[in-house]
Amino acid sequence: MSPTEAKAVPGTSVAGGGESGPAERAPARGDALRLVARFAGVVRGPLVVAVVLAVVAAMFELLPYWLVYSLVRDLVAGNVDERAFLAAAAVGVVAVVGQYTLFGAAMTLSHRAAFGMLYEIRMALARRLGRLPLGYFTRTRSGEVKRVLNDGTERIELVVAHALPDAVAGAAVWLGVSIWMFAVDWRLALASAVAVPAAFACMGTALRVSRDRLAPFLAADARMNGSIVEYLAGMPVVKVFNRTGEAFTETSRAVRDYTDQETAWARAWVPLGGAFYTLILANIVVILPVGLGLLRDGAVDVATLLFFVIVGAHYSRPLLKLFAIFAQFAHIAGGAREITAVLEQPELPDTGRRPALAGGDVEFDRVGFAYGDREVLHEVSFTARGGQVTALVGPSGAGKTTIARLVPRFADVTGGSIRVGGHDVREIGIEALMDAVAFVFQDTFLFDDTVAANIRVGRADASDDDVVAAARLARCDEFVSALPAGYDTVIGERGAMLSGGERQRVTIARAILKNAPIVVLDEATAFVDPDNEAAIQDAISALARGRTVLVVAHRLSTIVGADQILVVDGGRVVESGRHDDLVAANGTYARLWNDFVDAQSVVLHR
C-alpha cells in the first residue's frame, strides 16, 4: 500500500481506521478532565495529597489578613500593645513560611504526578500507533502526529500540575473568605460580591462566543505544524530544484491562516473577557460607598469597614486564578480531544493466538481490497510455496505492493482470505504473524543509532556474534568495519552516514537476523547502482535460502530465476509461470520484458 495509493481517495479508511487530525466537533472543556480521569489511577495518591496541601497552603494565605483585622479591631478599641504586634509578626512569619513550604510541596507532588501521567499517556499513544493499520499514517502528516504526542500531551501537564491544585485551592480560599465576610457583616459581604455574578456572566458568554472559533483554530494549528515539518523534510529537494519560494508558499499560507484564526478568536474573546477582568476587580468601588454609608449611620464600626477594605478588595483575586485556568482549558481540551481521537482509532483485531504453522505456504484465496470505496484488488488467488521465490511484476499502480503488504496485515482484506501456514492471517495473533514474516521495504528506514542497534531491530536479544554473522550474509561487514567505530558507529538520522545501497543491506541484515520463515521484499534494488545491486542480490540470496519469498519486482532482470512469476495488472493476476514460459506466451509479461530489454539498450547522447 503506497502513500500515493492511499492518498488517491482522501479521507478513506483502511481497515477501519478513522479520520486523523483535529476532531470534527469543537472540543469541550470536559474532554481534558475525562482524559485525566482515564489515566489518574497511576497518580491518584500523590495528586490527592497535592490538592490537600494546596488547600492548606491557601488557608495559611488568609492568616495574615486575619492578623491585620484583629490588630485593627484592637487598635480601634484601644486594647493592643507592643507584645500583640510582636506576636502577630511572629505568627505572620510562620504563616508565610508555612504557605510557601506547603505550596512548594504541593507543586512538587503535582508535577511528579503530571510527569507520571504524561509518561502513561505517551506510552498509550505509542502502543496505539504501533497497532494502527498503515492507512492511518498514509493519511496523516507526521507533523500532526508529532503535535499530538508532544504539544497536545504537554498541555495535560497544566491540568494535573497546576489546574487541579490551583483551582481547588482557589475555590477553597474564595469560599472560606465568603463565609468569613458574611459572618462579619452580610451587607458589606454582598457589596463585595455583587459584581461577581455579572463578571462570570461575561466570562461564560465570552467563552461560549469564542468556542466556535476553537475547531478552526485547531485545524489551522495542525495544518501549520504538518506543513512546517514537511517543508523542512523536503529541504534538499527544494534547494536542488531552486524552489525555495514556491515550496514555502503552502507553509506561508498555513502560518497566515493560523494567525488569522488566532486573531479572530482573540477578537471574539477580548470585549467580554476584558469586561470580566474589570468587574472582578471593581468590588472596592462598591465597598467604599456602601461601607461609608453604613459607617455614617452607625451600622458598622471602623474596624469592620477597614476589614472589608483590606480583605474585600482582594476577595475576588482567587477567582482570577480560577478564570485563568478555565480559559486555558480551551487549548487544553483541544489537545485532549486529539489524544483521545488517536487512542480511539480502531486498531487491527488481534486474537493473540500462536497457532502452529503447517509449512511456509502463503495462499491468497479470491482476495479483494479497497481504499474506501475504490476497489484496487479483485479476486486475487495464488499460492507462494514454502522454500520458493514468488515474484510480483506489472505496471505501476497495478497493486503489487498492496498485495505484498497484505501478507503481514498492514491492512485487512475486504474480501476473500490470506492464509499463512494454513491459517487465516486474521486468526493469527499479530505478534505471532510478525514473528513469521520479515519485510524489507523499498524505502529504507534506519534509526539515529549504531549499526549494531539498527540490525538488532530484527531480534532484540541477538548477541554481537549473531549481529556480525547477519551483517556478513547481507554483505555489510566490509563497509561497517571501515566506519570510525565499526558496528558501534552512530549513523545519523535515517542512516545519513551510509549510501543508499549500504542502508538497504543493513535492512536486509536486520531481516536475516530475524530468521522468519516468510520474507516479503518490496523491490530492494529499485534505486541502486550496479555494484550495490550485485551486493544486494547476494544478500537477498542469503536471506531467501530455505524461506518463502514474495518479492515485488521492478527490475525484471532480478527475478528471471524466480520459481513463480505473477503478472499483476488492474488489481488482478493476469498471468503466472516461469520467465521463459511467460516470454514465450507473448502476453503482458512478454511486453514488459521487451520494454525492459529495450530500456537497457538506450544510450544517452549529448
Coordinates of C-alpha atoms in Angstrom, one line a residue:
M1 CA 0.0 0.0 0.0
S2 CA 1.8 3.1 -1.1
P3 CA 1.2 6.6 0.1
T4 CA 0.2 7.6 -3.4
E5 CA -2.4 4.9 -3.5
A6 CA -3.8 5.8 0.0
K7 CA -3.9 9.5 -0.8
A8 CA -5.8 8.9 -4.0
V9 CA -9.0 8.8 -2.0
P10 CA -8.8 11.5 0.6
G11 CA -10.4 10.7 4.0
T12 CA -10.9 7.0 3.3
S13 CA -10.5 4.4 6.0
V14 CA -8.1 1.5 5.8
A15 CA -9.1 -1.5 8.0
G16 CA -11.5 0.6 9.9
G17 CA -9.1 3.4 10.7
G18 CA -10.9 6.7 11.3
E19 CA -10.0 10.2 10.3
S20 CA -6.9 11.8 11.8
G21 CA -6.1 15.3 12.9
P22 CA -8.4 17.6 14.9
A23 CA -11.8 16.3 15.9
E24 CA -14.7 17.4 13.8
R25 CA -16.7 18.7 16.7
A26 CA -15.4 21.6 18.9
P27 CA -13.6 20.2 21.9
A28 CA -15.5 20.5 25.2
R29 CA -13.6 21.6 28.3
G30 CA -14.6 18.3 30.0
D31 CA -12.5 16.4 27.4
A32 CA -9.4 17.3 29.4
L33 CA -10.8 16.2 32.7
R34 CA -12.1 12.9 31.1
L35 CA -8.7 12.2 29.8
V36 CA -7.1 13.0 33.2
A37 CA -9.6 10.7 34.9
R38 CA -8.8 7.9 32.4
F39 CA -5.1 7.9 33.4
A40 CA -5.5 9.1 37.0
G41 CA -5.2 5.6 38.5
V42 CA -1.4 5.6 38.5
V43 CA -1.0 9.1 40.1
R44 CA -4.2 9.4 42.2
G45 CA -2.5 9.2 45.6
P46 CA 0.2 11.9 45.0
L47 CA -2.4 14.1 43.3
V48 CA -4.9 13.9 46.2
V49 CA -2.1 14.8 48.6
A50 CA -1.0 17.7 46.4
V51 CA -4.5 19.1 46.3
V52 CA -4.9 18.9 50.1
L53 CA -1.5 20.6 50.6
A54 CA -2.5 23.3 48.2
V55 CA -5.8 24.0 50.1
V56 CA -4.0 24.1 53.4
A57 CA -1.4 26.5 51.9
A58 CA -4.2 28.7 50.7
M59 CA -5.7 28.8 54.2
F60 CA -2.3 29.9 55.5
E61 CA -2.5 32.7 53.0
L62 CA -5.6 34.0 54.8
L63 CA -3.9 34.1 58.2
P64 CA -2.1 37.5 57.7
Y65 CA -5.4 39.1 56.7
W66 CA -7.0 37.8 59.9
L67 CA -4.0 39.2 61.9
V68 CA -4.3 42.6 60.3
Y69 CA -8.1 42.6 61.0
S70 CA -7.5 41.6 64.7
L71 CA -4.9 44.3 65.2
V72 CA -7.0 47.0 63.6
R73 CA -10.0 46.0 65.7
D74 CA -7.9 46.0 68.9
L75 CA -6.3 49.3 68.0
V76 CA -9.7 50.9 67.5
A77 CA -10.8 49.5 70.8
G78 CA -7.6 50.6 72.5
N79 CA -6.7 47.1 73.6
V80 CA -3.4 46.4 71.8
D81 CA 0.2 46.7 73.0
E82 CA 3.7 46.1 71.7
R83 CA 3.6 42.4 72.6
A84 CA 0.5 41.9 70.4
F85 CA 2.3 43.4 67.4
L86 CA 5.3 41.1 68.0
A87 CA 3.1 38.1 68.4
A88 CA 1.2 38.9 65.2
A89 CA 4.5 39.4 63.4
A90 CA 5.8 36.0 64.5
V91 CA 2.6 34.3 63.5
G92 CA 2.7 36.1 60.2
V93 CA 6.2 34.8 59.5
V94 CA 5.1 31.3 60.4
A95 CA 2.1 31.7 58.1
V96 CA 4.1 33.0 55.1
V97 CA 6.8 30.2 55.6
G98 CA 4.1 27.6 56.0
Q99 CA 2.2 28.8 53.0
Y100 CA 5.2 28.6 50.6
T101 CA 6.5 25.4 52.1
L102 CA 3.2 23.6 51.8
F103 CA 2.6 25.1 48.3
G104 CA 6.1 24.0 47.2
A105 CA 5.4 20.5 48.4
A106 CA 2.0 20.5 46.7
M107 CA 3.7 21.7 43.4
T108 CA 6.4 19.0 43.7
L109 CA 3.9 16.3 44.1
S110 CA 1.5 17.6 41.5
H111 CA 4.4 17.9 38.9
R112 CA 5.6 14.3 39.7
A113 CA 2.0 13.2 39.2
A114 CA 1.8 15.2 36.0
F115 CA 5.0 13.8 34.5
G116 CA 3.9 10.2 35.5
M117 CA 0.6 10.8 33.7
L118 CA 2.4 12.2 30.7
Y119 CA 4.5 9.1 30.5
E120 CA 1.5 6.8 30.7
I121 CA -0.4 8.9 28.0
R122 CA 2.6 8.9 25.7
M123 CA 3.2 5.2 26.1
A124 CA -0.5 4.5 25.5
L125 CA -0.3 6.6 22.3
A126 CA 2.9 4.8 21.2
R127 CA 1.2 1.4 21.8
R128 CA -1.9 2.5 19.9
L129 CA 0.1 4.0 17.0
G130 CA 2.0 0.7 16.8
R131 CA -1.2 -1.3 16.4
L132 CA -2.9 1.0 13.9
P133 CA -3.2 0.0 10.2
L134 CA -0.7 1.6 7.8
G135 CA -3.5 3.5 6.2
Y136 CA -3.7 5.8 9.2
F137 CA -0.2 7.0 8.7
T138 CA -0.6 7.5 4.9
R139 CA -3.5 9.8 5.6
T140 CA -1.8 11.7 8.5
R141 CA 1.1 14.1 8.3
S142 CA 4.0 13.3 10.6
G143 CA 3.8 16.9 11.9
E144 CA 0.2 16.2 13.1
V145 CA 1.2 13.0 14.9
K146 CA 4.2 14.8 16.5
R147 CA 1.9 17.6 17.7
V148 CA -0.4 15.1 19.4
L149 CA 2.5 13.3 21.0
N150 CA 4.3 16.4 22.1
D151 CA 2.2 19.6 22.2
G152 CA -1.1 18.0 23.0
T153 CA 0.3 15.8 25.7
E154 CA 2.3 18.7 27.3
R155 CA -0.9 20.7 27.7
I156 CA -2.3 17.9 30.0
E157 CA 0.6 18.8 32.4
L158 CA -1.1 22.1 33.0
V159 CA -4.3 20.3 34.2
V160 CA -2.5 18.0 36.6
A161 CA 0.4 20.1 37.8
H162 CA -1.4 23.4 38.1
A163 CA -5.1 23.5 37.3
L164 CA -6.3 20.9 39.8
P165 CA -4.3 22.0 42.9
D166 CA -4.6 25.7 42.0
A167 CA -8.3 25.5 41.1
V168 CA -9.2 23.6 44.2
A169 CA -7.1 25.9 46.4
G170 CA -8.5 29.0 44.8
A171 CA -12.1 27.8 45.2
A172 CA -11.4 26.9 48.8
V173 CA -10.0 30.3 49.6
W174 CA -12.8 32.1 47.9
L175 CA -15.4 30.0 49.7
G176 CA -13.6 30.5 53.0
V177 CA -13.4 34.2 52.6
S178 CA -17.0 34.4 51.6
I179 CA -18.2 32.6 54.7
W180 CA -15.9 34.8 56.8
M181 CA -17.1 38.0 55.3
F182 CA -20.8 37.1 55.7
A183 CA -20.0 36.2 59.3
V184 CA -18.5 39.7 59.9
D185 CA -21.2 41.7 58.1
W186 CA -23.6 40.4 55.5
R187 CA -24.3 43.8 54.0
L188 CA -20.7 44.6 53.2
A189 CA -20.2 41.0 52.1
L190 CA -23.0 41.4 49.5
A191 CA -21.3 44.7 48.4
S192 CA -18.0 42.8 48.0
A193 CA -19.7 40.0 45.9
V194 CA -22.2 42.0 43.9
A195 CA -20.0 42.2 40.8
V196 CA -19.1 38.5 40.8
P197 CA -22.2 37.2 39.0
A198 CA -22.0 39.8 36.3
A199 CA -18.3 39.1 35.9
F200 CA -18.9 35.4 35.5
A201 CA -21.8 36.1 33.1
C202 CA -19.4 38.0 30.9
M203 CA -16.8 35.2 31.1
G204 CA -19.4 32.5 30.3
T205 CA -20.6 34.5 27.3
A206 CA -17.1 35.2 26.1
L207 CA -16.1 31.5 26.3
R208 CA -19.3 30.5 24.5
V209 CA -18.8 33.0 21.7
S210 CA -15.1 32.2 21.3
R211 CA -15.8 28.4 21.5
D212 CA -16.9 28.3 17.9
R213 CA -13.5 29.5 16.9
L214 CA -11.7 26.7 18.6
A215 CA -12.2 23.9 15.9
P216 CA -10.9 26.1 13.0
F217 CA -8.0 27.3 15.2
L218 CA -7.0 23.7 16.0
A219 CA -7.3 22.7 12.3
A220 CA -5.1 25.7 11.3
D221 CA -2.6 24.7 14.0
A222 CA -2.5 21.1 12.7
R223 CA -2.0 22.3 9.2
M224 CA 0.8 24.7 10.1
N225 CA 2.7 22.0 12.1
G226 CA 2.3 19.5 9.3
S227 CA 3.3 21.9 6.7
I228 CA 6.4 23.1 8.5
V229 CA 7.6 19.5 9.2
E230 CA 7.0 18.6 5.5
Y231 CA 8.8 21.7 4.3
L232 CA 11.9 21.0 6.5
A233 CA 11.9 17.3 5.5
G234 CA 11.9 18.2 1.8
M235 CA 14.5 20.9 2.0
P236 CA 17.2 19.0 0.0
V237 CA 14.7 18.7 -2.9
V238 CA 13.6 22.3 -2.6
K239 CA 17.1 23.6 -2.7
V240 CA 18.3 21.4 -5.6
F241 CA 15.4 22.5 -7.8
N242 CA 15.6 26.1 -6.6
R243 CA 12.0 26.1 -5.5
T244 CA 12.5 27.7 -2.0
G245 CA 9.9 30.4 -2.6
E246 CA 7.3 28.2 -4.3
A247 CA 7.7 25.3 -1.8
F248 CA 7.3 27.7 1.1
T249 CA 4.0 29.0 -0.3
E250 CA 1.9 26.4 1.4
T251 CA 3.7 26.8 4.6
S252 CA 3.3 30.5 4.4
R253 CA -0.4 30.2 3.8
A254 CA -0.7 27.8 6.7
V255 CA 1.1 30.2 9.0
R256 CA -1.1 33.1 7.9
D257 CA -4.2 31.0 8.3
Y258 CA -3.1 30.1 11.8
T259 CA -2.5 33.8 12.5
D260 CA -5.9 34.8 11.1
Q261 CA -7.7 32.1 13.2
E262 CA -6.0 33.1 16.4
T263 CA -6.7 36.8 15.7
A264 CA -10.4 36.0 15.1
W265 CA -10.5 34.0 18.3
A266 CA -9.0 36.9 20.3
R267 CA -11.4 39.4 18.7
A268 CA -14.3 37.2 19.7
W269 CA -13.0 36.9 23.2
V270 CA -11.4 40.3 24.2
P271 CA -14.5 42.5 24.7
L272 CA -16.4 40.3 27.2
G273 CA -13.1 38.9 28.6
G274 CA -11.9 42.4 29.3
A275 CA -15.3 43.1 31.0
F276 CA -14.7 40.1 33.3
Y277 CA -11.4 41.4 34.4
T278 CA -12.8 44.9 35.0
L279 CA -15.8 43.7 37.0
I280 CA -13.9 41.1 39.1
L281 CA -11.5 43.7 40.4
A282 CA -14.1 46.5 40.8
N283 CA -15.6 45.5 44.1
I284 CA -13.7 48.2 46.0
V285 CA -15.8 50.7 44.0
V286 CA -18.9 49.2 45.7
I287 CA -17.4 48.5 49.1
L288 CA -16.3 52.1 49.8
P289 CA -19.6 54.0 49.3
V290 CA -21.7 51.2 50.9
G291 CA -19.3 51.0 53.8
L292 CA -19.1 54.7 54.4
G293 CA -22.9 55.0 54.3
L294 CA -23.1 52.2 56.9
L295 CA -20.4 53.8 59.0
R296 CA -22.2 57.2 58.9
D297 CA -25.4 55.5 60.1
G298 CA -23.5 53.7 62.8
A299 CA -24.4 50.3 61.4
V300 CA -20.7 49.3 61.2
D301 CA -17.6 50.4 63.1
V302 CA -14.3 51.5 61.6
A303 CA -12.6 48.1 62.2
T304 CA -15.3 46.3 60.2
L305 CA -15.0 48.8 57.4
L306 CA -11.2 48.5 57.3
F307 CA -11.6 44.7 57.3
F308 CA -13.7 44.8 54.1
V309 CA -11.4 47.4 52.5
I310 CA -8.4 45.1 53.2
V311 CA -10.0 41.7 52.7
G312 CA -12.9 42.6 50.4
A313 CA -10.7 44.4 47.9
H314 CA -8.7 41.2 47.4
Y315 CA -11.7 38.9 47.7
S316 CA -12.0 38.2 44.0
R317 CA -8.4 37.5 43.3
P318 CA -8.7 33.7 43.8
L319 CA -11.3 33.9 41.1
L320 CA -8.8 35.3 38.7
K321 CA -6.7 32.2 39.2
L322 CA -9.7 30.1 38.6
F323 CA -10.6 32.0 35.5
A324 CA -7.0 31.8 34.1
I325 CA -7.1 28.1 34.5
F326 CA -10.6 27.8 33.0
A327 CA -9.7 29.9 30.0
Q328 CA -6.7 27.7 29.3
F329 CA -9.0 24.7 29.2
A330 CA -10.0 25.7 25.6
H331 CA -6.5 24.9 24.4
I332 CA -6.0 22.0 26.8
A333 CA -9.3 20.5 25.7
G334 CA -8.3 20.6 22.1
G335 CA -5.1 18.7 22.8
A336 CA -7.0 16.2 25.0
R337 CA -9.6 15.7 22.2
E338 CA -6.9 14.9 19.7
I339 CA -5.2 12.5 22.1
T340 CA -8.5 10.7 22.7
A341 CA -9.1 10.6 19.0
V342 CA -5.8 8.7 18.4
L343 CA -6.5 6.4 21.4
E344 CA -9.9 5.6 20.0
Q345 CA -8.6 4.9 16.4
P346 CA -9.8 1.4 15.6
E347 CA -6.8 -1.0 15.6
L348 CA -6.5 -4.2 13.7
P349 CA -8.3 -7.0 15.6
D350 CA -5.8 -9.2 17.4
T351 CA -6.6 -12.8 18.5
G352 CA -3.3 -13.1 20.4
R353 CA -3.1 -16.7 19.2
R354 CA 0.0 -18.6 18.3
P355 CA -1.1 -21.5 16.1
A356 CA 1.4 -24.0 14.8
L357 CA 2.0 -23.1 11.2
A358 CA 1.9 -26.0 8.8
G359 CA 4.8 -25.1 6.5
G360 CA 5.5 -21.8 4.9
D361 CA 3.0 -21.5 2.2
V362 CA 1.3 -18.2 1.6
E363 CA -2.1 -18.6 0.0
F364 CA -4.3 -15.8 -1.5
D365 CA -7.9 -17.0 -1.9
R366 CA -10.1 -14.6 -4.0
V367 CA -8.7 -11.6 -2.2
G368 CA -10.3 -8.2 -2.7
F369 CA -9.1 -4.9 -1.2
A370 CA -10.4 -1.4 -1.3
Y371 CA -9.3 2.1 -0.3
G372 CA -12.6 3.5 0.9
D373 CA -15.0 3.0 -2.0
R374 CA -12.3 2.3 -4.6
E375 CA -11.5 -1.4 -5.0
V376 CA -7.9 -1.9 -6.1
L377 CA -7.6 -5.7 -5.9
H378 CA -10.1 -8.1 -7.5
E379 CA -10.4 -11.9 -6.8
V380 CA -6.6 -12.3 -6.4
S381 CA -5.7 -16.0 -6.0
F382 CA -2.3 -17.7 -5.9
T383 CA 0.0 -19.8 -3.6
A384 CA 3.5 -18.8 -2.8
R385 CA 5.1 -22.2 -1.9
G386 CA 7.4 -22.6 1.1
G387 CA 11.1 -22.5 0.1
Q388 CA 10.3 -20.9 -3.2
V389 CA 10.6 -17.4 -4.7
T390 CA 7.4 -15.9 -6.0
A391 CA 7.8 -12.6 -7.9
L392 CA 5.1 -9.9 -8.4
V393 CA 5.5 -7.9 -11.6
G394 CA 3.3 -5.5 -13.5
P395 CA 2.7 -1.9 -14.5
S396 CA 3.0 0.9 -11.9
G397 CA -0.2 1.1 -9.8
A398 CA -1.2 -2.4 -10.7
G399 CA -1.5 -3.4 -7.0
K400 CA 1.8 -5.3 -6.4
T401 CA 2.8 -3.5 -3.3
T402 CA -0.7 -3.7 -1.9
I403 CA -0.6 -7.5 -2.3
A404 CA 2.8 -7.7 -0.6
R405 CA 1.7 -5.6 2.4
L406 CA -1.5 -7.5 3.0
V407 CA 0.6 -10.6 4.0
P408 CA 1.9 -9.1 7.3
R409 CA -1.5 -7.4 7.8
F410 CA -0.6 -3.8 7.2
A411 CA -4.3 -3.7 6.5
D412 CA -7.1 -6.3 6.4
V413 CA -8.6 -7.7 3.2
T414 CA -12.1 -6.5 2.3
G415 CA -12.9 -9.8 0.5
G416 CA -11.6 -13.4 0.5
S417 CA -8.7 -14.5 2.7
I418 CA -5.0 -14.8 3.1
R419 CA -3.6 -17.9 4.8
V420 CA -0.1 -18.4 6.2
G421 CA 0.9 -21.9 7.2
G422 CA -2.7 -23.0 6.7
H423 CA -4.2 -20.3 9.0
D424 CA -6.1 -17.1 8.0
V425 CA -3.8 -14.2 8.9
R426 CA -6.7 -12.6 10.8
E427 CA -6.8 -15.6 13.1
I428 CA -3.1 -15.5 13.9
G429 CA -2.0 -13.1 16.7
I430 CA -0.3 -10.0 15.4
E431 CA 2.9 -10.7 17.3
A432 CA 3.0 -14.3 16.1
L433 CA 2.4 -13.1 12.5
M434 CA 5.2 -10.5 12.8
D435 CA 7.5 -13.3 14.1
A436 CA 6.6 -15.3 11.0
V437 CA 7.1 -12.6 8.4
A438 CA 10.1 -10.4 7.7
F439 CA 9.5 -7.3 5.4
V440 CA 12.2 -5.4 3.6
F441 CA 10.9 -2.0 2.4
Q442 CA 11.8 -0.3 -0.8
D443 CA 12.2 2.9 1.2
T444 CA 14.7 2.0 3.9
F445 CA 14.4 3.4 7.4
L446 CA 17.3 3.4 9.9
F447 CA 17.3 4.9 13.3
D448 CA 19.7 7.5 14.6
D449 CA 21.7 4.9 16.5
T450 CA 24.5 2.5 16.0
V451 CA 24.8 0.0 13.1
A452 CA 24.5 -2.9 15.6
A453 CA 21.4 -1.4 17.2
N454 CA 19.8 -1.0 13.7
I455 CA 20.5 -4.6 12.8
R456 CA 19.4 -5.8 16.2
V457 CA 15.9 -4.4 15.5
G458 CA 15.4 -7.8 13.8
R459 CA 15.9 -9.6 17.1
A460 CA 16.4 -7.6 20.3
D461 CA 18.2 -10.4 22.2
A462 CA 20.7 -11.2 19.5
S463 CA 24.3 -11.5 20.5
D464 CA 27.1 -9.5 19.0
D465 CA 28.3 -12.6 17.1
D466 CA 24.7 -13.0 15.7
V467 CA 24.7 -9.4 14.5
V468 CA 28.0 -9.7 12.8
A469 CA 27.0 -13.0 11.2
A470 CA 23.9 -11.5 9.8
A471 CA 25.8 -8.5 8.5
R472 CA 28.3 -10.7 6.7
L473 CA 25.5 -12.6 5.0
A474 CA 24.0 -9.3 3.9
R475 CA 27.4 -8.1 2.6
C476 CA 27.6 -5.3 5.2
D477 CA 30.7 -6.3 7.2
E478 CA 33.2 -4.8 4.8
F479 CA 31.8 -1.2 4.8
V480 CA 30.8 -1.4 8.5
S481 CA 34.3 -2.4 9.5
A482 CA 35.6 0.7 7.7
L483 CA 33.4 3.1 9.8
P484 CA 35.0 5.0 12.6
A485 CA 33.7 2.8 15.4
G486 CA 32.7 -0.2 13.3
Y487 CA 29.4 -1.6 14.5
D488 CA 29.2 0.9 17.3
T489 CA 29.2 3.9 14.8
V490 CA 26.1 6.1 15.2
I491 CA 24.9 6.5 11.6
G492 CA 22.7 9.6 11.9
E493 CA 19.1 10.3 11.2
R494 CA 17.7 7.8 8.7
G495 CA 21.2 6.4 8.3
A496 CA 22.6 9.6 6.8
M497 CA 26.2 8.4 7.0
L498 CA 25.5 5.5 4.7
S499 CA 24.9 5.3 1.0
G500 CA 21.5 4.1 -0.3
G501 CA 22.8 0.6 -1.1
E502 CA 24.5 0.3 2.3
R503 CA 21.3 1.3 4.1
Q504 CA 19.4 -1.3 2.1
R505 CA 21.9 -4.0 3.1
V506 CA 21.6 -3.1 6.7
T507 CA 17.8 -3.6 6.5
I508 CA 18.4 -7.0 4.8
A509 CA 20.8 -7.9 7.7
R510 CA 18.0 -7.0 10.0
A511 CA 15.7 -9.4 8.2
I512 CA 18.3 -12.1 8.2
L513 CA 18.7 -11.8 11.9
K514 CA 15.0 -12.1 12.4
N515 CA 15.2 -15.5 10.8
A516 CA 11.5 -15.5 9.8
P517 CA 10.2 -18.3 7.6
I518 CA 8.5 -15.9 5.2
V519 CA 10.2 -12.9 3.6
V520 CA 8.4 -10.1 1.7
L521 CA 10.7 -7.9 -0.4
D522 CA 9.3 -4.6 -1.8
E523 CA 11.9 -4.3 -4.6
A524 CA 15.1 -3.8 -2.6
T525 CA 17.2 -3.0 -5.7
A526 CA 15.0 -0.4 -7.4
F527 CA 17.2 2.6 -6.9
V528 CA 20.7 1.4 -6.5
D529 CA 23.8 1.4 -8.8
P530 CA 25.0 -1.9 -10.5
D531 CA 27.8 -2.6 -7.9
N532 CA 25.3 -2.2 -5.0
E533 CA 22.7 -4.2 -6.9
A534 CA 25.1 -7.1 -7.2
A535 CA 25.9 -6.9 -3.4
I536 CA 22.2 -6.6 -2.5
Q537 CA 21.3 -9.6 -4.8
D538 CA 23.9 -11.7 -3.0
A539 CA 22.4 -10.5 0.3
I540 CA 18.9 -11.4 -0.8
S541 CA 20.0 -14.8 -2.0
A542 CA 21.4 -15.4 1.5
L543 CA 18.1 -14.2 3.0
A544 CA 16.0 -16.4 0.7
R545 CA 17.6 -19.7 1.5
G546 CA 15.0 -22.2 2.8
R547 CA 12.4 -19.5 3.1
T548 CA 9.2 -18.5 1.4
V549 CA 10.0 -15.3 -0.6
L550 CA 7.4 -12.9 -2.1
V551 CA 9.2 -10.2 -4.0
V552 CA 7.8 -7.1 -5.7
A553 CA 10.0 -6.6 -8.8
H554 CA 10.5 -3.5 -10.9
R555 CA 13.8 -4.6 -12.4
L556 CA 12.8 -7.8 -14.2
S557 CA 16.4 -8.9 -14.5
T558 CA 16.4 -9.6 -10.8
I559 CA 13.6 -12.2 -10.9
V560 CA 14.3 -14.2 -14.1
G561 CA 15.2 -17.2 -11.9
A562 CA 12.1 -17.0 -9.7
D563 CA 10.1 -20.2 -9.2
Q564 CA 6.9 -18.4 -9.9
I565 CA 6.2 -15.1 -11.5
L566 CA 2.8 -13.4 -11.1
V567 CA 1.8 -10.7 -13.5
V568 CA -0.5 -8.2 -11.8
D569 CA -2.5 -5.7 -13.9
G570 CA -5.5 -3.7 -12.9
G571 CA -5.6 -5.3 -9.5
R572 CA -5.8 -8.9 -10.9
V573 CA -3.3 -11.7 -11.6
V574 CA -3.5 -11.9 -15.3
E575 CA -0.5 -14.3 -15.9
S576 CA 1.6 -16.7 -13.9
G577 CA 4.5 -19.0 -14.7
R578 CA 8.3 -19.1 -15.0
H579 CA 10.2 -16.5 -17.0
D580 CA 10.8 -18.5 -20.2
D581 CA 7.2 -19.7 -20.4
L582 CA 5.8 -16.2 -19.9
V583 CA 8.1 -14.7 -22.5
A584 CA 7.1 -17.5 -24.9
A585 CA 3.4 -16.8 -24.2
N586 CA 3.8 -13.3 -25.7
G587 CA 1.4 -11.7 -23.2
T588 CA 1.7 -8.9 -20.7
Y589 CA 4.9 -10.2 -19.2
A590 CA 6.5 -10.5 -22.7
R591 CA 5.6 -6.9 -23.4
L592 CA 7.1 -5.8 -20.0
W593 CA 10.2 -7.8 -20.7
N594 CA 10.7 -6.4 -24.2
D595 CA 10.3 -2.9 -22.8
F596 CA 12.9 -3.7 -20.1
V597 CA 15.3 -5.0 -22.7
D598 CA 14.8 -2.0 -24.9
A599 CA 15.4 0.3 -22.0
Q600 CA 18.7 -1.3 -21.2
S601 CA 19.9 -0.6 -24.8
V602 CA 19.1 3.1 -24.6
V603 CA 22.2 5.3 -24.8
L604 CA 22.1 8.9 -23.7
H605 CA 23.7 11.4 -26.1
R606 CA 24.8 14.9 -25.6

